Amino acid sequence: MTAITAFNSSTSASLSATATRASFWTRIAAELAESIARGVYPPGQRLPSEHALAEQFGVNRHTIRRSLASLCSQGLLRAAQGSGTYVEEFAVDLVLAKRTRHHQNMVHAGLRGALRVLDAKNVRATATQARALRVPARSAVLCLRVLGEAEGQPLNFSERYFPLPRFDGLEEVVRETGSITAGFAAHDVKDYTRLESRITAQMPDAIVAAHLRQTASRPVLLVESVNVDPLGVPIEYALAWFAGDRVTLTVAHDE
């Protein structure tokens, strides 16, 4: 009986210690979240180091690390490897409409932004890409991997496919101007419209997460779209991954 009593007492003490540790990191996370809400740590600001926060709250760095990880998973903070932990800068309302343009979305949001070409190559169209562009399978298409930015922060990472030879040289125009619209205009497409957009939520792979500067444990919004010229001919098939906690996607039906 004595042995059983001792075991129960030890178990109770262990559970109590575990609960206390859990309450520490959750309380600290709540206090930091409140400080962010009150503007103590404004958007874009780097938080004090883990060591400084550990001293401030009187806990070890492991507890602080757990609190910060929780806030990162909620989208309040982002961790930049080798740099520190930052308050997320902003959330942008982007409109998916008949005439969706990155530059116009940024202007409406009062932000400076452009598209930056990361790389470009000619590839053979997969069955999905060929079907969307209405070209034979394994036709030559131009693939641009593009980063959409606002105020220097990544909002979306995309893979965009354009039929060849119609859009030979489009890469150079987009690199120079930061605009797909300008690239189309240089190829005698003065106007174009969105035929369809499909939106799904998913977990990003390592490449997408790295380009969006977020962890792979935070979901993203994937928009699959097709743009057509004034004659209804597909000119672009795109997959765009949006940072789910930095953007709101509004679908406009009345343009």
XYZ file of C-alpha atoms in Angstrom:
255
model
C 0.000 0.000 0.000
C 2.859 2.346 0.832
C 4.482 1.685 -2.553
C 1.235 2.426 -4.361
C 0.809 5.673 -2.429
C 4.348 6.765 -3.313
C 3.830 5.940 -6.975
C 0.602 7.924 -7.107
C 2.240 10.854 -5.387
C 5.153 10.817 -7.837
C 2.819 10.568 -10.809
C 0.733 13.455 -9.525
C 3.812 15.616 -9.063
C 5.007 14.796 -12.588
C 1.654 15.658 -14.128
C 1.540 18.878 -12.127
C 5.000 19.870 -13.384
C 4.004 19.089 -16.965
C 0.845 21.171 -16.640
C 2.862 24.035 -15.146
C 5.328 23.976 -18.052
C 2.444 23.910 -20.523
C 0.768 26.826 -18.800
C 4.023 28.812 -19.001
C 4.361 28.633 -22.776
C 0.646 29.153 -23.449
C 0.550 32.149 -21.092
C 3.641 33.663 -22.687
C 2.173 33.124 -26.171
C -1.033 34.859 -25.058
C 0.905 37.803 -23.583
C 2.965 38.216 -26.747
C -0.188 38.040 -28.891
C -1.752 40.750 -26.731
C 1.362 42.911 -27.086
C 1.162 42.526 -30.873
C -2.521 43.500 -30.821
C -1.729 46.609 -28.738
C 1.035 47.648 -31.119
C 3.916 47.066 -28.720
C 5.413 45.008 -31.526
C 4.142 46.611 -34.761
C 3.913 44.764 -38.105
C 7.320 43.955 -39.538
C 9.222 44.438 -36.276
C 11.661 41.829 -35.106
C 10.955 40.457 -31.642
C 13.650 40.380 -28.943
C 15.910 37.334 -29.078
C 14.894 34.052 -27.452
C 17.512 34.716 -24.768
C 16.092 38.185 -24.019
C 12.522 36.878 -23.900
C 13.569 34.006 -21.651
C 15.067 36.502 -19.184
C 12.010 38.769 -19.465
C 9.565 35.969 -18.604
C 11.864 34.055 -16.257
C 11.751 30.785 -18.201
C 14.151 28.714 -20.299
C 14.653 29.197 -24.032
C 12.830 25.953 -24.863
C 9.641 27.398 -23.357
C 10.052 30.619 -25.352
C 10.736 28.633 -28.524
C 7.473 26.730 -28.025
C 5.528 29.965 -27.493
C 6.964 31.525 -30.659
C 6.285 28.370 -32.689
C 2.650 28.503 -31.599
C 2.304 32.124 -32.718
C 4.026 31.317 -36.025
C 1.534 28.524 -36.663
C -1.277 31.017 -36.028
C 0.177 33.432 -38.585
C 1.000 36.215 -36.109
C 4.755 35.726 -36.426
C 7.174 34.464 -39.033
C 10.604 33.015 -38.376
C 13.452 33.945 -40.724
C 16.374 31.535 -40.440
C 19.483 33.294 -39.223
C 17.660 36.596 -38.784
C 15.056 36.248 -36.044
C 11.303 36.212 -35.495
C 9.141 38.974 -36.958
C 5.569 40.177 -36.622
C 3.707 39.475 -39.860
C 3.533 42.652 -41.883
C 0.066 42.814 -43.415
C -2.826 41.053 -45.026
C -3.811 42.124 -48.541
C -7.234 41.754 -50.123
C -6.648 40.512 -53.680
C -9.458 40.435 -56.212
C -9.887 37.523 -58.616
C -12.008 38.990 -61.373
C -12.524 38.792 -65.107
C -9.492 41.032 -65.550
C -7.151 40.115 -62.712
C -3.920 42.136 -62.674
C -1.248 42.019 -59.955
C -0.306 45.684 -60.421
C -3.920 46.876 -60.160
C -4.459 44.788 -57.043
C -1.458 46.464 -55.437
C -2.652 49.944 -56.421
C -6.099 49.271 -54.941
C -4.462 48.063 -51.728
C -2.231 51.140 -51.584
C 0.934 49.064 -51.849
C 3.973 48.941 -54.092
C 4.356 45.607 -55.791
C 5.499 43.782 -58.895
C 6.166 40.352 -60.315
C 9.713 39.016 -60.271
C 10.777 36.229 -62.618
C 12.791 33.620 -60.721
C 13.550 31.396 -63.682
C 12.298 30.521 -67.147
C 12.570 27.522 -69.427
C 10.910 25.864 -72.386
C 9.224 22.576 -71.456
C 6.879 19.990 -72.955
C 3.276 20.429 -71.859
C 1.830 17.827 -69.527
C -1.651 16.490 -70.211
C -3.152 18.975 -67.732
C -1.280 21.950 -69.174
C -2.081 20.931 -72.758
C -5.769 20.553 -71.957
C -5.908 23.982 -70.304
C -4.061 25.674 -73.189
C -5.879 23.596 -75.839
C -2.656 22.451 -77.466
C -1.447 18.918 -78.239
C 0.184 17.030 -75.393
C 3.951 17.566 -75.189
C 3.698 20.780 -77.179
C 6.421 23.324 -76.427
C 5.399 25.850 -73.770
C 7.244 28.577 -71.901
C 7.309 28.082 -68.118
C 7.946 31.088 -65.886
C 8.357 30.717 -62.146
C 7.331 34.051 -60.684
C 7.225 35.689 -57.269
C 4.466 38.237 -56.646
C 5.597 40.800 -54.086
C 4.146 43.726 -52.146
C 6.340 46.126 -50.187
C 9.159 43.620 -50.539
C 7.156 40.767 -49.029
C 6.136 37.645 -50.988
C 2.383 37.234 -51.511
C 2.397 34.433 -54.030
C 4.672 32.071 -55.887
C 3.480 30.867 -59.281
C 4.278 28.607 -62.202
C 2.915 30.080 -65.439
C 2.727 28.361 -68.816
C 2.432 30.082 -72.208
C 2.083 28.424 -75.635
C 5.038 28.582 -78.020
C 6.038 29.894 -80.464
C 3.355 32.556 -79.923
C 5.011 33.931 -76.797
C 8.688 33.604 -77.660
C 10.523 36.436 -75.897
C 7.797 37.085 -73.298
C 10.244 36.298 -70.497
C 12.471 39.289 -71.306
C 9.557 41.737 -71.208
C 8.258 40.410 -67.901
C 11.743 40.524 -66.376
C 12.136 44.141 -67.470
C 8.671 45.412 -66.540
C 7.520 43.099 -63.758
C 4.228 42.727 -65.607
C 2.603 39.815 -67.430
C 0.197 42.327 -69.014
C 3.142 44.195 -70.553
C 4.496 40.897 -71.845
C 1.193 40.125 -73.540
C 0.966 43.644 -74.990
C 4.412 43.203 -76.546
C 2.991 40.141 -78.304
C -0.065 41.976 -79.663
C -2.452 40.825 -76.934
C -3.912 44.164 -75.848
C -6.538 42.663 -73.568
C -7.171 39.315 -71.911
C -9.644 37.871 -69.432
C -9.801 35.159 -66.803
C -11.690 32.137 -68.089
C -11.717 30.335 -64.736
C -10.130 30.200 -61.294
C -10.115 27.202 -58.988
C -9.150 27.769 -55.360
C -8.072 25.065 -52.937
C -6.287 25.031 -49.588
C -3.265 22.779 -49.162
C -0.043 22.358 -47.274
C 2.950 23.742 -49.205
C 5.961 21.715 -50.230
C 9.421 22.874 -49.172
C 9.990 24.933 -52.343
C 6.719 26.865 -52.084
C 7.188 27.436 -48.341
C 10.712 28.763 -48.877
C 9.623 31.232 -51.575
C 6.749 32.466 -49.386
C 9.071 32.661 -46.355
C 6.864 30.528 -44.174
C 6.967 27.120 -42.550
C 5.668 24.061 -44.359
C 3.197 23.561 -41.496
C 1.146 26.625 -42.467
C -1.465 26.169 -45.219
C -1.506 28.087 -48.482
C -4.199 28.868 -51.029
C -3.634 27.388 -54.480
C -5.291 29.179 -57.393
C -5.375 27.318 -60.708
C -6.356 29.648 -63.533
C -6.654 30.034 -67.301
C -6.494 33.355 -69.177
C -7.763 33.815 -72.738
C -7.313 36.451 -75.438
C -10.250 38.457 -76.927
C -10.987 35.564 -79.305
C -11.255 33.115 -76.409
C -7.956 31.376 -77.179
C -6.079 30.274 -74.022
C -2.841 32.182 -73.581
C -1.834 31.309 -70.027
C -2.279 28.452 -67.583
C -1.085 29.214 -64.057
C -0.699 27.648 -60.642
C -0.288 30.294 -57.941
C 0.308 29.572 -54.270
C -0.725 32.395 -51.926
C 0.446 32.835 -48.331
C -2.818 32.054 -46.575
C -2.299 34.432 -43.657
C -1.158 37.393 -45.768
C -3.947 37.531 -48.318
C -7.692 37.469 -48.629
C -8.940 36.353 -52.038
C -12.150 38.033 -53.179
C -13.915 36.606 -56.221
C -15.713 39.366 -58.156
C -18.727 38.330 -60.222
C -20.017 41.673 -61.458
C -17.217 43.041 -63.645
